[in-house]
Amino acid sequence: MDALECILSRRSVRNYLDKEVSDKDIETILEAAKFAPSAMNNQGWHFSVITNKDWLAKMSKIIGETFSNPNYNVTYHAPLLIIVSHKDGNLIYDHDGSCALENIFLSARALGLGSCWINQLGEPILYKNPKFMELLKEAGVPEGYRVIGSAAIGYTNEFPLAKERKEHTISYLK
Ligand SMILES: Cc1cc2nc3c(=O)[nH]c(=O)nc-3n(C[C@H](O)[C@H](O)[C@H](O)COP(=O)(O)O)c2cc1C
């Protein structure tokens, strides 16, 4: 797929098929993530790759309870979640992690997969919950790291149309 077509046709997908993503595709997505730019080439991110259904269900339960929405499936039943975490304490780490996440979304699109940024795992209130912290540990998020964002990924039959883009967001000085 042409790079520009990939960028313009990527959409946030919130409905996934019950079909596993292959290890080969996961490796390709992680390679794309690792080749994102990072400030001073820091590459300080960590990628946790989760396909374990029990873990995903537990995470949804904890987040649902925290936000008073017990039936909430935070990852929209996607078969794969990639958590991007980084050392806490510097806004630039959020920028690095966000670049990696966008590479994840675009490479997923190029492979015919849907994806969506899942923000809730970074909510500060969850970091006071020992059950949540235990799940992050199980997922391999290093001690002292904070979740920048995570990517739900999977096959889909849903191809949302792009929402209208706002006008007046660009200025030129020629
Ligand atoms: C920082 C950030 C956080 C987001 N968090 C969520 C989220 O928690 N759940 C969700 O369904 N979508 C989330 N999204 C996806 C946005 O809702 C989506 O990108 C936006 O509506 C535009 O749609 P598009 O991605 O299809 O162009 C997030 C996007 C960004 C950039």
PDB file of C-alpha atoms and ligand atoms in Angstrom:
ATOM      1  CA  MET A   1       0.000   0.000   0.000  1.00  0.00           C
ATOM      2  CA  ASP A   2       1.190   3.481  -0.866  1.00  0.00           C
ATOM      3  CA  ALA A   3       2.319   5.349   2.299  1.00  0.00           C
ATOM      4  CA  LEU A   4      -0.006   8.316   1.790  1.00  0.00           C
ATOM      5  CA  GLU A   5      -2.983   6.057   1.092  1.00  0.00           C
ATOM      6  CA  CYS A   6      -2.138   4.176   4.300  1.00  0.00           C
ATOM      7  CA  ILE A   7      -2.083   7.414   6.322  1.00  0.00           C
ATOM      8  CA  LEU A   8      -5.315   8.768   4.841  1.00  0.00           C
ATOM      9  CA  SER A   9      -7.257   5.521   5.138  1.00  0.00           C
ATOM     10  CA  ARG A  10      -6.292   4.622   8.735  1.00  0.00           C
ATOM     11  CA  ARG A  11      -9.284   4.866  11.048  1.00  0.00           C
ATOM     12  CA  SER A  12      -9.899   4.066  14.698  1.00  0.00           C
ATOM     13  CA  VAL A  13     -11.650   0.699  14.740  1.00  0.00           C
ATOM     14  CA  ARG A  14     -13.902  -0.294  17.650  1.00  0.00           C
ATOM     15  CA  ASN A  15     -15.235  -3.632  16.478  1.00  0.00           C
ATOM     16  CA  TYR A  16     -12.961  -6.650  16.037  1.00  0.00           C
ATOM     17  CA  LEU A  17     -13.308 -10.166  14.702  1.00  0.00           C
ATOM     18  CA  ASP A  18     -12.388 -13.113  16.894  1.00  0.00           C
ATOM     19  CA  LYS A  19      -9.330 -13.947  14.789  1.00  0.00           C
ATOM     20  CA  GLU A  20      -5.733 -14.023  15.977  1.00  0.00           C
ATOM     21  CA  VAL A  21      -3.068 -11.750  14.533  1.00  0.00           C
ATOM     22  CA  SER A  22      -0.115 -13.820  13.288  1.00  0.00           C
ATOM     23  CA  ASP A  23       3.266 -13.683  15.040  1.00  0.00           C
ATOM     24  CA  LYS A  24       4.784 -12.497  11.758  1.00  0.00           C
ATOM     25  CA  ASP A  25       2.411  -9.514  11.590  1.00  0.00           C
ATOM     26  CA  ILE A  26       3.065  -8.727  15.257  1.00  0.00           C
ATOM     27  CA  GLU A  27       6.826  -8.714  14.572  1.00  0.00           C
ATOM     28  CA  THR A  28       6.323  -6.391  11.591  1.00  0.00           C
ATOM     29  CA  ILE A  29       4.278  -3.977  13.719  1.00  0.00           C
ATOM     30  CA  LEU A  30       6.908  -3.987  16.489  1.00  0.00           C
ATOM     31  CA  GLU A  31       9.665  -3.345  13.956  1.00  0.00           C
ATOM     32  CA  ALA A  32       7.715  -0.312  12.710  1.00  0.00           C
ATOM     33  CA  ALA A  33       7.238   0.859  16.320  1.00  0.00           C
ATOM     34  CA  LYS A  34      10.970   0.604  17.045  1.00  0.00           C
ATOM     35  CA  PHE A  35      11.795   2.691  13.982  1.00  0.00           C
ATOM     36  CA  ALA A  36       9.775   5.689  15.182  1.00  0.00           C
ATOM     37  CA  PRO A  37      11.705   8.865  15.900  1.00  0.00           C
ATOM     38  CA  SER A  38      12.622   9.612  19.513  1.00  0.00           C
ATOM     39  CA  ALA A  39      14.145  12.679  21.135  1.00  0.00           C
ATOM     40  CA  MET A  40      17.963  12.434  20.990  1.00  0.00           C
ATOM     41  CA  ASN A  41      17.431   8.877  19.736  1.00  0.00           C
ATOM     42  CA  ASN A  42      16.535   7.869  23.285  1.00  0.00           C
ATOM     43  CA  GLN A  43      14.450   4.805  22.269  1.00  0.00           C
ATOM     44  CA  GLY A  44      13.476   4.521  25.943  1.00  0.00           C
ATOM     45  CA  TRP A  45      10.071   2.993  25.299  1.00  0.00           C
ATOM     46  CA  HIS A  46       8.880  -0.467  26.226  1.00  0.00           C
ATOM     47  CA  PHE A  47       6.365  -2.473  24.205  1.00  0.00           C
ATOM     48  CA  SER A  48       4.200  -5.040  26.004  1.00  0.00           C
ATOM     49  CA  VAL A  49       2.487  -7.399  23.588  1.00  0.00           C
ATOM     50  CA  ILE A  50      -0.624  -9.020  25.036  1.00  0.00           C
ATOM     51  CA  THR A  51      -2.705 -11.744  23.404  1.00  0.00           C
ATOM     52  CA  ASN A  52      -3.729 -13.453  26.644  1.00  0.00           C
ATOM     53  CA  LYS A  53      -7.541 -13.362  26.806  1.00  0.00           C
ATOM     54  CA  ASP A  54      -7.710 -13.759  30.603  1.00  0.00           C
ATOM     55  CA  TRP A  55      -5.373 -10.808  31.090  1.00  0.00           C
ATOM     56  CA  LEU A  56      -7.393  -8.656  28.669  1.00  0.00           C
ATOM     57  CA  ALA A  57     -10.638  -9.567  30.454  1.00  0.00           C
ATOM     58  CA  LYS A  58      -9.127  -8.788  33.879  1.00  0.00           C
ATOM     59  CA  MET A  59      -7.857  -5.421  32.659  1.00  0.00           C
ATOM     60  CA  SER A  60     -11.289  -4.503  31.303  1.00  0.00           C
ATOM     61  CA  LYS A  61     -12.911  -5.525  34.585  1.00  0.00           C
ATOM     62  CA  ILE A  62     -10.596  -3.357  36.678  1.00  0.00           C
ATOM     63  CA  ILE A  63     -11.001  -0.365  34.378  1.00  0.00           C
ATOM     64  CA  GLY A  64     -14.773  -0.899  34.210  1.00  0.00           C
ATOM     65  CA  GLU A  65     -15.002  -0.967  38.010  1.00  0.00           C
ATOM     66  CA  THR A  66     -12.837   2.140  38.327  1.00  0.00           C
ATOM     67  CA  PHE A  67     -14.967   4.145  35.925  1.00  0.00           C
ATOM     68  CA  SER A  68     -18.337   2.748  37.144  1.00  0.00           C
ATOM     69  CA  ASN A  69     -19.022   0.929  33.890  1.00  0.00           C
ATOM     70  CA  PRO A  70     -18.905  -2.791  34.765  1.00  0.00           C
ATOM     71  CA  ASN A  71     -19.765  -4.079  31.257  1.00  0.00           C
ATOM     72  CA  TYR A  72     -17.159  -1.972  29.537  1.00  0.00           C
ATOM     73  CA  ASN A  73     -14.697  -3.791  27.287  1.00  0.00           C
ATOM     74  CA  VAL A  74     -11.878  -1.297  27.163  1.00  0.00           C
ATOM     75  CA  THR A  75     -10.150  -2.872  24.152  1.00  0.00           C
ATOM     76  CA  TYR A  76     -13.348  -3.578  22.191  1.00  0.00           C
ATOM     77  CA  HIS A  77     -12.599  -7.351  22.307  1.00  0.00           C
ATOM     78  CA  ALA A  78      -9.494  -6.925  20.129  1.00  0.00           C
ATOM     79  CA  PRO A  79      -7.301 -10.071  20.178  1.00  0.00           C
ATOM     80  CA  LEU A  80      -4.101  -8.042  20.534  1.00  0.00           C
ATOM     81  CA  LEU A  81      -3.078  -5.111  22.719  1.00  0.00           C
ATOM     82  CA  ILE A  82       0.302  -3.411  22.518  1.00  0.00           C
ATOM     83  CA  ILE A  83       1.052  -1.192  25.505  1.00  0.00           C
ATOM     84  CA  VAL A  84       3.633   1.537  25.003  1.00  0.00           C
ATOM     85  CA  SER A  85       5.203   2.577  28.287  1.00  0.00           C
ATOM     86  CA  HIS A  86       8.077   4.846  29.153  1.00  0.00           C
ATOM     87  CA  LYS A  87       9.990   6.019  32.173  1.00  0.00           C
ATOM     88  CA  ASP A  88       7.885   8.528  34.095  1.00  0.00           C
ATOM     89  CA  GLY A  89       8.810  12.153  34.575  1.00  0.00           C
ATOM     90  CA  ASN A  90       9.393  13.924  31.257  1.00  0.00           C
ATOM     91  CA  LEU A  91       6.860  15.141  28.704  1.00  0.00           C
ATOM     92  CA  ILE A  92       9.271  14.276  25.902  1.00  0.00           C
ATOM     93  CA  TYR A  93       8.720  10.585  26.719  1.00  0.00           C
ATOM     94  CA  ASP A  94       5.049  11.040  25.829  1.00  0.00           C
ATOM     95  CA  HIS A  95       6.113  12.433  22.474  1.00  0.00           C
ATOM     96  CA  ASP A  96       8.432   9.466  21.824  1.00  0.00           C
ATOM     97  CA  GLY A  97       5.743   6.982  22.816  1.00  0.00           C
ATOM     98  CA  SER A  98       3.131   8.718  20.668  1.00  0.00           C
ATOM     99  CA  CYS A  99       5.401   8.525  17.616  1.00  0.00           C
ATOM    100  CA  ALA A 100       5.810   4.791  18.232  1.00  0.00           C
ATOM    101  CA  LEU A 101       2.034   4.388  18.582  1.00  0.00           C
ATOM    102  CA  GLU A 102       1.359   6.111  15.283  1.00  0.00           C
ATOM    103  CA  ASN A 103       3.832   3.776  13.590  1.00  0.00           C
ATOM    104  CA  ILE A 104       1.926   0.888  15.169  1.00  0.00           C
ATOM    105  CA  PHE A 105      -1.415   2.142  13.818  1.00  0.00           C
ATOM    106  CA  LEU A 106      -0.053   2.744  10.323  1.00  0.00           C
ATOM    107  CA  SER A 107       1.789  -0.557  10.055  1.00  0.00           C
ATOM    108  CA  ALA A 108      -1.358  -2.359  11.241  1.00  0.00           C
ATOM    109  CA  ARG A 109      -3.301  -0.566   8.521  1.00  0.00           C
ATOM    110  CA  ALA A 110      -0.707  -1.578   5.908  1.00  0.00           C
ATOM    111  CA  LEU A 111      -1.170  -5.214   6.992  1.00  0.00           C
ATOM    112  CA  GLY A 112      -4.964  -5.027   6.618  1.00  0.00           C
ATOM    113  CA  LEU A 113      -5.596  -4.796  10.367  1.00  0.00           C
ATOM    114  CA  GLY A 114      -7.757  -2.343  12.287  1.00  0.00           C
ATOM    115  CA  SER A 115      -6.470  -0.522  15.353  1.00  0.00           C
ATOM    116  CA  CYS A 116      -7.420   2.040  17.977  1.00  0.00           C
ATOM    117  CA  TRP A 117      -5.588   4.090  20.608  1.00  0.00           C
ATOM    118  CA  ILE A 118      -6.757   2.935  24.040  1.00  0.00           C
ATOM    119  CA  ASN A 119      -6.047   5.641  26.560  1.00  0.00           C
ATOM    120  CA  GLN A 120      -7.482   4.351  29.823  1.00  0.00           C
ATOM    121  CA  LEU A 121      -4.433   2.337  30.907  1.00  0.00           C
ATOM    122  CA  GLY A 122      -2.598   5.622  31.426  1.00  0.00           C
ATOM    123  CA  GLU A 123      -5.200   7.120  33.797  1.00  0.00           C
ATOM    124  CA  PRO A 124      -3.397   8.268  37.009  1.00  0.00           C
ATOM    125  CA  ILE A 125      -6.192   6.953  39.292  1.00  0.00           C
ATOM    126  CA  LEU A 126      -5.372   3.369  38.198  1.00  0.00           C
ATOM    127  CA  TYR A 127      -1.792   3.665  39.458  1.00  0.00           C
ATOM    128  CA  LYS A 128      -3.165   3.685  43.015  1.00  0.00           C
ATOM    129  CA  ASN A 129      -4.858   0.307  42.441  1.00  0.00           C
ATOM    130  CA  PRO A 130      -2.600  -2.657  43.401  1.00  0.00           C
ATOM    131  CA  LYS A 131      -4.597  -5.040  41.142  1.00  0.00           C
ATOM    132  CA  PHE A 132      -3.934  -2.800  38.151  1.00  0.00           C
ATOM    133  CA  MET A 133      -0.253  -2.472  39.049  1.00  0.00           C
ATOM    134  CA  GLU A 134      -0.017  -6.271  39.286  1.00  0.00           C
ATOM    135  CA  LEU A 135      -1.476  -6.615  35.787  1.00  0.00           C
ATOM    136  CA  LEU A 136       1.029  -4.100  34.399  1.00  0.00           C
ATOM    137  CA  LYS A 137       3.803  -6.129  36.033  1.00  0.00           C
ATOM    138  CA  GLU A 138       2.471  -9.332  34.452  1.00  0.00           C
ATOM    139  CA  ALA A 139       2.489  -7.549  31.084  1.00  0.00           C
ATOM    140  CA  GLY A 140       6.177  -6.755  31.561  1.00  0.00           C
ATOM    141  CA  VAL A 141       5.801  -2.988  31.990  1.00  0.00           C
ATOM    142  CA  PRO A 142       9.091  -2.100  33.716  1.00  0.00           C
ATOM    143  CA  GLU A 143       9.102  -0.730  37.260  1.00  0.00           C
ATOM    144  CA  GLY A 144       8.806   3.074  37.266  1.00  0.00           C
ATOM    145  CA  TYR A 145       7.370   3.191  33.754  1.00  0.00           C
ATOM    146  CA  ARG A 146       4.028   4.794  32.942  1.00  0.00           C
ATOM    147  CA  VAL A 147       1.676   3.815  30.131  1.00  0.00           C
ATOM    148  CA  ILE A 148       1.791   6.421  27.347  1.00  0.00           C
ATOM    149  CA  GLY A 149      -0.974   4.719  25.396  1.00  0.00           C
ATOM    150  CA  SER A 150      -1.917   1.365  24.018  1.00  0.00           C
ATOM    151  CA  ALA A 151      -3.061   0.002  20.693  1.00  0.00           C
ATOM    152  CA  ALA A 152      -5.942  -2.426  20.262  1.00  0.00           C
ATOM    153  CA  ILE A 153      -5.316  -4.334  17.038  1.00  0.00           C
ATOM    154  CA  GLY A 154      -7.205  -6.955  15.088  1.00  0.00           C
ATOM    155  CA  TYR A 155      -9.106  -7.937  11.994  1.00  0.00           C
ATOM    156  CA  THR A 156     -12.351  -6.141  11.397  1.00  0.00           C
ATOM    157  CA  ASN A 157     -15.323  -5.864   9.095  1.00  0.00           C
ATOM    158  CA  GLU A 158     -15.842  -2.301  10.207  1.00  0.00           C
ATOM    159  CA  PHE A 159     -14.361   0.334   7.949  1.00  0.00           C
ATOM    160  CA  PRO A 160     -15.422   3.672   9.441  1.00  0.00           C
ATOM    161  CA  LEU A 161     -15.467   6.694   7.181  1.00  0.00           C
ATOM    162  CA  ALA A 162     -13.151   9.525   8.107  1.00  0.00           C
ATOM    163  CA  LYS A 163     -14.726  12.189  10.266  1.00  0.00           C
ATOM    164  CA  GLU A 164     -14.747  15.623   8.717  1.00  0.00           C
ATOM    165  CA  ARG A 165     -11.450  17.409   9.309  1.00  0.00           C
ATOM    166  CA  LYS A 166     -11.527  20.845  10.909  1.00  0.00           C
ATOM    167  CA  GLU A 167     -10.862  23.936   8.812  1.00  0.00           C
ATOM    168  CA  HIS A 168      -8.559  26.780   9.834  1.00  0.00           C
ATOM    169  CA  THR A 169      -5.873  24.598  11.396  1.00  0.00           C
ATOM    170  CA  ILE A 170      -3.136  25.627   8.974  1.00  0.00           C
ATOM    171  CA  SER A 171      -1.304  28.901   8.389  1.00  0.00           C
ATOM    172  CA  TYR A 172       1.287  29.735   5.796  1.00  0.00           C
ATOM    173  CA  LEU A 173       4.109  32.236   5.813  1.00  0.00           C
ATOM    174  CA  LYS A 174       5.676  32.344   2.354  1.00  0.00           C
TER     175      LYS A 174
HETATM  176  C1  LIG B   1      -4.297  10.521  22.553  1.00  0.00           C
HETATM  177  C2  LIG B   1      -5.487   9.747  22.012  1.00  0.00           C
HETATM  178  C3  LIG B   1      -6.284   9.045  22.896  1.00  0.00           C
HETATM  179  C4  LIG B   1      -7.362   8.280  22.408  1.00  0.00           C
HETATM  180  N1  LIG B   1      -8.060   7.490  23.270  1.00  0.00           N
HETATM  181  C5  LIG B   1      -9.038   6.703  22.798  1.00  0.00           C
HETATM  182  C6  LIG B   1      -9.692   5.777  23.657  1.00  0.00           C
HETATM  183  O1  LIG B   1      -9.371   5.636  24.830  1.00  0.00           O
HETATM  184  N2  LIG B   1     -10.696   5.003  23.138  1.00  0.00           N
HETATM  185  C7  LIG B   1     -11.089   5.130  21.825  1.00  0.00           C
HETATM  186  O2  LIG B   1     -12.014   4.443  21.416  1.00  0.00           O
HETATM  187  N3  LIG B   1     -10.455   5.975  20.973  1.00  0.00           N
HETATM  188  C8  LIG B   1      -9.436   6.744  21.411  1.00  0.00           C
HETATM  189  N4  LIG B   1      -8.757   7.568  20.551  1.00  0.00           N
HETATM  190  C9  LIG B   1      -9.131   7.599  19.118  1.00  0.00           C
HETATM  191  C10 LIG B   1      -9.816   8.916  18.720  1.00  0.00           C
HETATM  192  O3  LIG B   1     -11.127   8.941  19.241  1.00  0.00           O
HETATM  193  C11 LIG B   1      -9.832   8.995  17.168  1.00  0.00           C
HETATM  194  O4  LIG B   1      -8.503   9.050  16.711  1.00  0.00           O
HETATM  195  C12 LIG B   1     -10.581  10.227  16.658  1.00  0.00           C
HETATM  196  O5  LIG B   1     -11.965  10.137  16.948  1.00  0.00           O
HETATM  197  C13 LIG B   1     -10.430  10.407  15.133  1.00  0.00           C
HETATM  198  O6  LIG B   1     -10.856   9.255  14.437  1.00  0.00           O
HETATM  199  P1  LIG B   1      -9.867   8.452  13.462  1.00  0.00           P
HETATM  200  O7  LIG B   1      -8.740   7.903  14.306  1.00  0.00           O
HETATM  201  O8  LIG B   1     -10.710   7.359  12.873  1.00  0.00           O
HETATM  202  O9  LIG B   1      -9.371   9.402  12.418  1.00  0.00           O
HETATM  203  C14 LIG B   1      -7.678   8.312  21.008  1.00  0.00           C
HETATM  204  C15 LIG B   1      -6.855   9.037  20.145  1.00  0.00           C
HETATM  205  C16 LIG B   1      -5.775   9.719  20.622  1.00  0.00           C
HETATM  206  C17 LIG B   1      -4.862  10.446  19.660  1.00  0.00           C
END
